[in-house]
Amino acid sequence: MILDHSYANELNELVTHLKPQSLKNARVVAINQSLRSQLNLPWETQDAWLKALFSVNSPLTQHSVAQKYGGHQFGHWNPDLGDGRGLLLSEVVTPEGKRFDLHLKGSGPTPYSRFADGRAVLRSTIREYLASEALFHLGIPSSRALCLLTSDEMVYREKSEKAAMLIRVSQSHLRFGHFEYYFHSQQLEKLQSLFDYSFKYHFSEYADQANPYALMLSKIVHDTATMIAKWQAYGFNHGVMNTDNMSIHGITFDFGPYAFLDDFDPRFICNHSDPQGRYSFDSQPGIGLWNLNALAMAFTPYLSRQEITNILQEYEQQLLKEYAKIMRAKCGLIEFGAHNSTIINEWLDMLASEKKDYSQYFRFLCDFDPTLKDTSLRDSFIDRPRFERWAERLSQSIAEQDWTNEQRSASMKKHNPNYILRNYLAQQVIDRAEEGDFSLFDAYLTALSCPFNEHPEYAKFAAPPPDWGKKIEISCSS
């Protein structure tokens, strides 16, 4: 294991050095052993993690820091942001030279806590653990959960809750808001240091190129577009796409009031703090571009306006290209089918019109053969004539393909999950965990870690939600 502290050491003026504050009767309740092994970390047991986090001379925390940044929150600039409840602990360097941050959430107050307690609660840490692993195993770029701790210490949010901690892993914790803050505050020397650091450790392939800033911005644009295309294809609503929650690596970051779609509603809002729907499901592609425009302001000392405009124009093309590729795979269509767009769009419109469960009906579609008079899927649609017209188009398209129906079905099942993260199930996991029972957490996590498979023992996780479990809105404190 190699631990480094390049951010803390080389950007010392941009951080505050702090140690995590322990919790009353803190105990580790989950370790992502697969991820731990991949990173070659030595801490296999609960006791080992507690010592690594809270021992006086632990190598994991001896250089831990809180980072300063800003961000556009619901479209409004806020310069008073930073790691208010988290610390960057260390950076793990793999034998291949790749770097991964270890970041602790719920570590106690920092100078950026804005009079808050700097703690996380068990509810929010469980939700982040489940969501980050669910997205990762769906193939959606995301930070990942490494270790979860609970405690007997109580903090108050909407109610009194148990304080908890989560260690998460990502390529770095550099956000759009880091670059925005040093640009808008006109601390251009520190902005330059941030760019130099980024080229050294995260965009090194561009450092010696003729126009590294253009290449870096283009990479961020493409990665962000790819991520959001996958959100849209798999029905994920992030809920709070402020620029301080956007990673320069194009990974899903800072989980709060997220939700996977239940009944397909393109205008679905998962955040009850967003009544105007700025971050609704169908707004995410546009907000992604808005956020990239905000980030691009920090590139204006290095790139012309026209260069920036040209790069930002790559966003829509990349998003549509990635989205179309995934949706073809979900519908079992070849790349250059003449009616692909019509088939996909009509299917989505039927799901929306008849309020069908997004993920479940895509899974049903895997076993649908339009050339047969199978009535199970047909009978579930009220507008049967419309469905039959759509099925005829699908049948014509399939006839052009060189697949058997079995091959097509098997391929589709690799792109349409049997298990997704449902908010009502996550709440059941949380309710059990708050009573000290993590067995449901373990079972659900196992199912989410193999989302495309079918396991009879996890059938309850594949069932559609009851009416009371649909469209649950979550607060930002979640």
Coordinates of C-alpha atoms in Angstrom, one line a residue:
M1 CA 0.0 0.0 0.0
I2 CA 1.2 3.5 -0.9
L3 CA -0.4 6.5 0.7
D4 CA 0.3 9.9 -0.7
H5 CA -0.9 13.4 0.3
S6 CA -0.2 15.4 -2.8
Y7 CA -3.3 17.6 -2.5
A8 CA -2.5 18.5 1.1
N9 CA 1.2 19.1 0.4
E10 CA 1.2 20.8 -3.0
L11 CA -1.9 22.9 -2.5
N12 CA -1.3 23.7 1.1
E13 CA -2.7 27.2 0.7
L14 CA -6.1 25.8 -0.5
V15 CA -6.8 23.6 2.5
T16 CA -7.3 23.5 6.2
H17 CA -5.5 20.7 8.1
L18 CA -7.8 18.9 10.5
K19 CA -8.1 15.5 12.2
P20 CA -11.4 13.6 12.2
Q21 CA -13.3 13.7 15.5
S22 CA -14.4 10.4 16.8
L23 CA -18.0 9.5 17.7
K24 CA -19.5 8.0 20.8
N25 CA -19.1 4.2 20.7
A26 CA -18.2 4.3 17.0
R27 CA -18.3 0.9 15.2
V28 CA -17.8 -0.3 11.7
V29 CA -20.9 -1.9 10.2
A30 CA -19.8 -2.4 6.6
I31 CA -16.5 -2.8 4.7
N32 CA -16.4 -3.0 0.9
Q33 CA -13.9 -5.8 0.9
S34 CA -13.8 -6.1 -2.9
L35 CA -12.9 -2.4 -3.2
R36 CA -10.5 -2.6 -0.3
S37 CA -8.6 -5.5 -2.0
Q38 CA -8.5 -3.6 -5.3
L39 CA -6.8 -0.7 -3.6
N40 CA -4.5 -3.1 -1.7
L41 CA -5.5 -1.5 1.7
P42 CA -4.5 -3.5 4.7
W43 CA -7.4 -2.7 7.0
E44 CA -9.5 -5.9 6.8
T45 CA -11.4 -5.8 10.1
Q46 CA -13.6 -3.4 12.0
D47 CA -11.0 -2.8 14.7
A48 CA -8.3 -2.1 12.0
W49 CA -10.5 0.6 10.5
L50 CA -11.3 2.2 13.8
K51 CA -7.6 2.4 14.7
A52 CA -6.7 3.7 11.2
L53 CA -9.3 6.5 11.6
F54 CA -8.8 7.5 15.2
S55 CA -5.3 6.6 16.3
V56 CA -3.1 9.6 17.0
N57 CA -0.3 8.7 14.6
S58 CA -2.3 6.9 11.9
P59 CA -0.9 7.2 8.4
L60 CA -4.4 7.5 7.1
T61 CA -5.2 10.7 8.9
Q62 CA -1.9 12.4 9.6
H63 CA -2.4 14.8 6.6
S64 CA -6.2 15.0 6.5
V65 CA -7.5 18.3 5.2
A66 CA -10.8 20.1 4.5
Q67 CA -10.9 21.7 1.0
K68 CA -12.2 25.1 0.1
Y69 CA -14.5 25.7 -3.0
G70 CA -17.6 27.5 -4.1
G71 CA -20.5 26.6 -6.3
H72 CA -23.7 27.6 -8.1
Q73 CA -26.5 26.3 -6.0
F74 CA -29.9 26.2 -7.8
G75 CA -28.4 28.7 -10.2
H76 CA -27.0 31.2 -7.7
W77 CA -23.4 31.7 -6.9
N78 CA -22.3 30.9 -3.4
P79 CA -18.6 31.5 -2.5
D80 CA -19.0 30.2 1.1
L81 CA -18.7 26.5 0.5
G82 CA -16.1 23.9 1.3
D83 CA -15.8 20.5 3.0
G84 CA -18.2 21.3 5.8
R85 CA -18.6 17.8 7.1
G86 CA -15.8 15.9 5.4
L87 CA -12.1 15.5 5.2
L88 CA -9.8 14.3 2.5
L89 CA -7.8 11.7 4.3
S90 CA -5.2 10.3 1.9
E91 CA -4.6 9.3 -1.7
V92 CA -4.0 5.7 -2.5
V93 CA -1.5 5.1 -5.3
T94 CA -2.0 1.7 -7.0
P95 CA 1.0 -0.3 -8.5
E96 CA -0.2 1.0 -11.9
G97 CA 0.2 4.6 -10.7
K98 CA -3.5 5.4 -10.5
R99 CA -4.6 7.6 -7.7
F100 CA -7.7 7.3 -5.6
D101 CA -8.9 9.7 -2.8
L102 CA -10.1 8.3 0.5
H103 CA -12.6 10.9 1.9
L104 CA -14.4 10.7 5.2
K105 CA -17.9 12.2 5.5
G106 CA -19.3 13.1 8.9
S107 CA -15.9 13.8 10.4
G108 CA -16.9 16.8 12.5
P109 CA -17.0 20.6 12.1
T110 CA -14.6 22.4 9.8
P111 CA -14.1 26.2 9.0
Y112 CA -16.6 25.6 6.1
S113 CA -19.4 24.0 8.3
R114 CA -21.3 27.4 8.5
F115 CA -22.2 26.8 12.2
A116 CA -23.4 23.2 11.5
D117 CA -22.1 20.2 13.4
G118 CA -20.1 18.6 10.6
R119 CA -21.7 15.3 11.1
A120 CA -23.5 12.8 8.8
V121 CA -26.4 10.6 9.9
L122 CA -26.9 6.9 9.4
R123 CA -29.8 7.6 7.0
S124 CA -27.7 9.6 4.6
T125 CA -24.6 7.4 4.8
I126 CA -26.6 4.2 4.0
R127 CA -28.3 6.0 1.1
E128 CA -24.9 7.0 -0.3
Y129 CA -23.4 3.5 0.2
L130 CA -26.3 1.8 -1.6
A131 CA -26.5 4.4 -4.4
S132 CA -22.8 4.6 -5.2
E133 CA -22.5 0.8 -5.4
A134 CA -25.8 0.4 -7.3
L135 CA -24.6 2.9 -10.0
F136 CA -21.1 1.4 -10.2
H137 CA -22.5 -2.1 -10.9
L138 CA -24.8 -0.6 -13.5
G139 CA -21.8 0.8 -15.3
I140 CA -22.5 4.4 -14.4
P141 CA -19.4 6.3 -13.4
S142 CA -19.6 7.0 -9.6
S143 CA -17.7 7.5 -6.4
R144 CA -17.8 4.4 -4.3
A145 CA -18.4 3.5 -0.7
L146 CA -15.5 1.8 1.2
C147 CA -16.5 1.8 4.9
L148 CA -19.5 2.7 6.9
L149 CA -19.5 3.5 10.6
T150 CA -22.4 4.1 13.0
S151 CA -22.4 5.3 16.6
D152 CA -24.5 6.0 19.7
E153 CA -24.0 9.8 19.3
M154 CA -27.2 11.6 18.4
V155 CA -27.5 14.7 16.1
Y156 CA -30.5 16.6 15.1
R157 CA -31.8 17.0 11.5
E158 CA -35.5 16.9 10.9
K159 CA -35.5 14.7 14.0
S160 CA -32.9 13.2 16.4
E161 CA -30.8 10.6 14.5
K162 CA -27.7 8.5 15.0
A163 CA -24.4 10.1 13.8
A164 CA -22.5 8.1 11.3
M165 CA -19.4 8.2 9.0
L166 CA -18.7 7.0 5.5
I167 CA -15.4 6.6 3.7
R168 CA -15.8 7.0 0.0
V169 CA -13.4 6.6 -2.9
S170 CA -13.0 8.5 -6.1
Q171 CA -10.2 9.6 -8.6
S172 CA -10.2 12.9 -6.8
H173 CA -12.6 15.2 -5.0
L174 CA -12.0 18.1 -7.4
R175 CA -15.3 19.8 -8.2
F176 CA -16.4 22.4 -10.7
G177 CA -16.7 24.6 -7.7
H178 CA -13.0 24.4 -6.9
F179 CA -12.1 26.2 -10.2
E180 CA -15.1 28.5 -10.0
Y181 CA -14.1 29.7 -6.6
Y182 CA -10.6 30.7 -7.4
F183 CA -11.7 32.3 -10.7
H184 CA -14.5 34.4 -9.2
S185 CA -12.5 35.5 -6.2
Q186 CA -9.8 36.6 -8.6
Q187 CA -7.2 34.4 -6.8
L188 CA -5.6 33.7 -10.2
E189 CA -2.3 32.4 -8.8
K190 CA -4.1 29.8 -6.8
L191 CA -6.3 29.0 -9.8
Q192 CA -3.1 28.4 -11.7
S193 CA -1.8 26.1 -9.0
L194 CA -5.0 24.1 -9.1
F195 CA -4.7 23.7 -12.9
D196 CA -1.0 22.8 -12.6
Y197 CA -1.9 20.1 -10.0
S198 CA -4.7 18.8 -12.2
F199 CA -2.4 18.4 -15.2
K200 CA 0.3 16.7 -13.0
Y201 CA -2.0 14.1 -11.4
H202 CA -5.3 13.9 -13.3
F203 CA -4.8 15.1 -16.9
S204 CA -1.1 14.2 -17.3
E205 CA -1.7 13.0 -20.9
Y206 CA -2.4 16.6 -21.9
A207 CA 0.3 18.4 -19.9
D208 CA 2.8 18.6 -22.7
Q209 CA 0.3 19.1 -25.5
A210 CA 0.0 22.4 -27.5
N211 CA -3.3 23.4 -25.9
P212 CA -3.7 21.4 -22.6
Y213 CA -6.5 23.6 -21.3
A214 CA -8.7 23.0 -24.3
L215 CA -8.0 19.2 -24.0
M216 CA -8.8 19.2 -20.3
L217 CA -12.1 21.1 -20.8
S218 CA -13.0 18.8 -23.7
K219 CA -12.4 15.7 -21.6
I220 CA -14.6 17.1 -18.8
V221 CA -17.3 17.9 -21.2
H222 CA -17.2 14.4 -22.8
D223 CA -17.1 12.6 -19.5
T224 CA -20.0 14.7 -18.0
A225 CA -22.1 14.1 -21.1
T226 CA -21.4 10.4 -21.0
M227 CA -22.4 10.2 -17.3
I228 CA -25.6 12.1 -17.7
A229 CA -26.6 10.0 -20.8
K230 CA -26.3 7.0 -18.6
W231 CA -28.4 8.6 -15.9
Q232 CA -31.1 9.2 -18.4
A233 CA -31.0 5.8 -19.9
Y234 CA -31.2 4.0 -16.6
G235 CA -33.7 6.4 -15.1
F236 CA -31.6 8.0 -12.4
N237 CA -32.5 11.4 -11.0
H238 CA -29.6 13.0 -9.0
G239 CA -31.7 15.7 -7.5
V240 CA -29.2 18.4 -6.6
M241 CA -26.9 19.2 -9.5
N242 CA -25.2 22.2 -8.0
T243 CA -21.8 22.9 -9.5
D244 CA -20.1 22.0 -6.1
N245 CA -21.6 18.5 -6.6
M246 CA -20.1 18.1 -10.1
S247 CA -16.8 16.2 -10.4
I248 CA -14.2 17.0 -13.0
H249 CA -14.0 13.3 -13.6
G250 CA -17.5 12.9 -14.9
I251 CA -18.6 10.7 -12.0
T252 CA -21.8 10.7 -9.9
F253 CA -20.9 12.6 -6.8
D254 CA -22.4 13.9 -3.6
F255 CA -25.6 11.8 -3.2
G256 CA -28.5 13.5 -1.6
P257 CA -32.1 13.4 -2.6
Y258 CA -31.6 11.0 -5.5
A259 CA -34.1 8.5 -6.9
F260 CA -34.4 5.9 -9.6
L261 CA -37.7 6.3 -11.6
D262 CA -40.7 4.2 -10.6
D263 CA -43.6 5.0 -12.9
F264 CA -42.0 6.8 -15.9
D265 CA -42.6 10.5 -15.5
P266 CA -40.0 12.6 -17.4
R267 CA -40.8 15.6 -15.2
F268 CA -40.2 13.7 -12.0
I269 CA -38.7 15.7 -9.1
C270 CA -37.1 13.7 -6.4
N271 CA -35.9 16.7 -4.2
H272 CA -38.7 18.3 -2.1
S273 CA -36.5 21.4 -1.9
D274 CA -36.8 21.9 -5.7
P275 CA -40.5 22.8 -6.3
Q276 CA -39.7 24.5 -9.6
G277 CA -38.1 21.4 -10.9
R278 CA -34.7 22.8 -11.8
Y279 CA -33.2 19.4 -11.2
S280 CA -36.1 17.3 -12.5
F281 CA -35.3 14.1 -14.4
D282 CA -35.8 15.6 -17.9
S283 CA -33.9 18.8 -16.9
Q284 CA -30.6 16.9 -16.2
P285 CA -29.1 17.1 -19.7
G286 CA -29.7 20.8 -19.9
I287 CA -28.4 21.5 -16.4
G288 CA -25.3 19.5 -17.2
L289 CA -24.5 21.9 -20.0
W290 CA -25.4 24.9 -17.8
N291 CA -22.9 23.7 -15.2
L292 CA -20.2 23.2 -17.8
N293 CA -20.7 26.7 -19.0
A294 CA -20.2 27.8 -15.3
L295 CA -17.0 25.8 -15.1
A296 CA -15.8 27.1 -18.4
M297 CA -15.6 30.6 -17.0
A298 CA -12.5 29.4 -15.0
F299 CA -10.9 28.6 -18.4
T300 CA -11.2 32.1 -19.8
P301 CA -7.7 33.2 -18.7
Y302 CA -6.4 30.4 -20.9
L303 CA -8.8 29.9 -23.8
S304 CA -10.6 32.3 -26.1
R305 CA -14.4 32.6 -26.0
Q306 CA -14.6 30.9 -29.4
E307 CA -12.5 28.0 -28.3
I308 CA -14.7 27.5 -25.2
T309 CA -17.9 27.7 -27.3
N310 CA -16.6 25.1 -29.7
I311 CA -15.7 22.7 -26.9
L312 CA -19.1 23.2 -25.2
Q313 CA -20.8 22.3 -28.5
E314 CA -19.3 18.9 -28.2
Y315 CA -21.6 18.2 -25.2
E316 CA -24.9 17.6 -26.9
Q317 CA -23.4 15.4 -29.6
Q318 CA -21.6 13.2 -27.1
L319 CA -24.7 12.9 -24.8
L320 CA -27.0 11.9 -27.7
K321 CA -24.5 9.5 -29.1
E322 CA -24.0 7.7 -25.7
Y323 CA -27.7 7.8 -24.9
A324 CA -28.7 6.3 -28.3
K325 CA -26.2 3.5 -27.9
I326 CA -27.5 2.5 -24.5
M327 CA -31.1 2.8 -25.5
R328 CA -30.5 0.6 -28.6
A329 CA -29.0 -2.0 -26.4
K330 CA -31.9 -1.8 -23.9
C331 CA -34.4 -2.3 -26.8
G332 CA -32.4 -4.9 -28.6
L333 CA -31.8 -2.9 -31.8
I334 CA -28.9 -2.8 -34.2
E335 CA -26.9 0.4 -34.6
F336 CA -28.2 1.5 -38.0
G337 CA -31.8 0.4 -37.9
A338 CA -33.9 2.8 -39.9
H339 CA -36.7 3.1 -37.3
N340 CA -34.6 3.0 -34.1
S341 CA -35.5 6.5 -33.0
T342 CA -39.2 6.0 -33.7
I343 CA -39.3 2.7 -31.8
I344 CA -37.4 4.0 -28.8
N345 CA -39.3 7.3 -28.5
E346 CA -42.7 5.6 -29.0
W347 CA -41.9 3.0 -26.3
L348 CA -40.9 5.8 -23.9
D349 CA -44.0 7.8 -24.7
M350 CA -46.2 4.7 -24.1
L351 CA -44.5 4.1 -20.7
A352 CA -45.1 7.8 -19.8
S353 CA -48.7 7.9 -21.0
E354 CA -49.7 4.8 -19.2
K355 CA -47.5 5.4 -16.1
K356 CA -45.6 2.2 -16.4
D357 CA -42.6 1.3 -14.2
Y358 CA -39.5 2.4 -16.1
S359 CA -37.0 -0.4 -15.1
Q360 CA -39.6 -3.2 -14.8
Y361 CA -41.1 -2.6 -18.2
F362 CA -37.7 -2.5 -19.9
R363 CA -37.0 -5.8 -18.2
F364 CA -40.3 -7.2 -19.5
L365 CA -39.3 -6.1 -22.9
C366 CA -36.3 -8.5 -22.9
D367 CA -38.7 -11.5 -23.1
F368 CA -41.1 -9.9 -25.6
D369 CA -41.2 -11.4 -29.1
P370 CA -43.4 -9.3 -31.3
T371 CA -43.7 -12.0 -33.9
L372 CA -45.6 -14.2 -31.4
K373 CA -49.1 -13.7 -30.1
D374 CA -47.8 -13.4 -26.5
T375 CA -50.4 -11.4 -24.7
S376 CA -48.7 -10.8 -21.3
L377 CA -47.1 -7.5 -22.2
R378 CA -49.7 -6.5 -24.8
D379 CA -52.5 -6.9 -22.2
S380 CA -50.8 -4.6 -19.7
F381 CA -51.3 -1.6 -22.0
I382 CA -54.7 0.2 -22.1
D383 CA -54.2 1.6 -25.6
R384 CA -53.9 -1.8 -27.3
P385 CA -54.1 -0.5 -30.9
R386 CA -51.2 1.9 -30.3
F387 CA -49.1 -0.9 -28.7
E388 CA -49.8 -3.2 -31.7
R389 CA -48.7 -0.5 -34.2
W390 CA -45.5 -0.1 -32.2
A391 CA -45.0 -3.9 -31.9
E392 CA -45.3 -4.2 -35.7
R393 CA -42.5 -1.6 -36.2
L394 CA -40.4 -3.5 -33.7
S395 CA -41.1 -6.7 -35.5
Q396 CA -40.0 -5.2 -38.8
S397 CA -36.8 -3.9 -37.3
I398 CA -35.9 -7.2 -35.7
A399 CA -36.4 -9.0 -39.0
E400 CA -33.5 -6.9 -40.3
Q401 CA -31.2 -8.3 -37.6
D402 CA -29.0 -11.3 -37.6
W403 CA -30.0 -12.4 -34.1
T404 CA -32.2 -15.2 -32.9
N405 CA -34.8 -14.1 -30.4
E406 CA -32.9 -15.9 -27.6
Q407 CA -29.7 -14.0 -28.5
R408 CA -31.5 -10.7 -28.6
S409 CA -33.2 -11.4 -25.2
A410 CA -29.9 -12.4 -23.6
S411 CA -28.2 -9.3 -24.8
M412 CA -31.0 -7.0 -23.6
K413 CA -30.8 -8.6 -20.2
K414 CA -27.3 -7.3 -19.9
H415 CA -28.5 -3.8 -20.2
N416 CA -31.9 -3.8 -18.4
P417 CA -31.4 -4.4 -14.6
N418 CA -33.5 -6.7 -12.7
Y419 CA -32.7 -4.9 -9.5
I420 CA -32.5 -1.1 -9.0
L421 CA -32.3 1.0 -5.9
R422 CA -35.8 1.9 -4.9
N423 CA -36.3 4.6 -2.3
Y424 CA -39.0 2.8 -0.4
L425 CA -36.7 -0.3 -0.1
A426 CA -33.8 2.0 1.0
Q427 CA -36.0 3.4 3.7
Q428 CA -36.8 -0.1 4.9
V429 CA -33.0 -0.8 5.1
I430 CA -32.6 2.4 7.1
D431 CA -35.4 1.6 9.5
R432 CA -33.8 -1.8 10.3
A433 CA -30.3 -0.4 10.6
E434 CA -31.4 2.3 13.0
E435 CA -32.6 -0.6 15.2
G436 CA -29.1 -2.2 14.9
D437 CA -30.1 -4.8 12.2
F438 CA -28.0 -4.6 9.1
S439 CA -29.1 -7.9 7.5
L440 CA -31.4 -6.2 5.1
F441 CA -28.7 -3.8 4.1
D442 CA -26.4 -6.7 3.4
A443 CA -29.0 -8.5 1.3
Y444 CA -30.0 -5.5 -0.7
L445 CA -26.4 -4.5 -1.4
T446 CA -25.7 -8.0 -2.7
A447 CA -28.7 -7.8 -5.1
L448 CA -27.6 -4.4 -6.3
S449 CA -24.1 -5.7 -6.9
C450 CA -25.4 -8.1 -9.5
P451 CA -28.3 -6.0 -11.0
F452 CA -28.7 -7.8 -14.3
N453 CA -29.0 -11.3 -12.8
E454 CA -32.0 -13.2 -11.4
H455 CA -31.8 -14.7 -7.9
P456 CA -34.9 -16.2 -6.4
E457 CA -33.9 -15.3 -2.9
Y458 CA -33.9 -11.6 -3.9
A459 CA -37.2 -11.6 -5.7
K460 CA -38.7 -9.0 -3.3
F461 CA -36.0 -6.5 -4.5
A462 CA -37.2 -6.9 -8.1
A463 CA -40.9 -6.4 -7.4
P464 CA -42.5 -3.1 -8.5
P465 CA -43.1 -0.7 -5.6
P466 CA -46.5 -0.4 -3.9
D467 CA -48.4 2.8 -4.6
W468 CA -47.3 4.3 -1.3
G469 CA -43.7 3.6 -2.2
K470 CA -43.7 5.5 -5.5
K471 CA -42.3 9.0 -6.2
I472 CA -40.9 9.5 -2.7
E473 CA -39.4 13.0 -2.4
I474 CA -36.3 13.2 -0.3
S475 CA -34.7 16.2 1.4
C476 CA -31.2 17.5 0.8
S477 CA -30.2 16.2 4.3
S478 CA -30.6 12.7 2.9

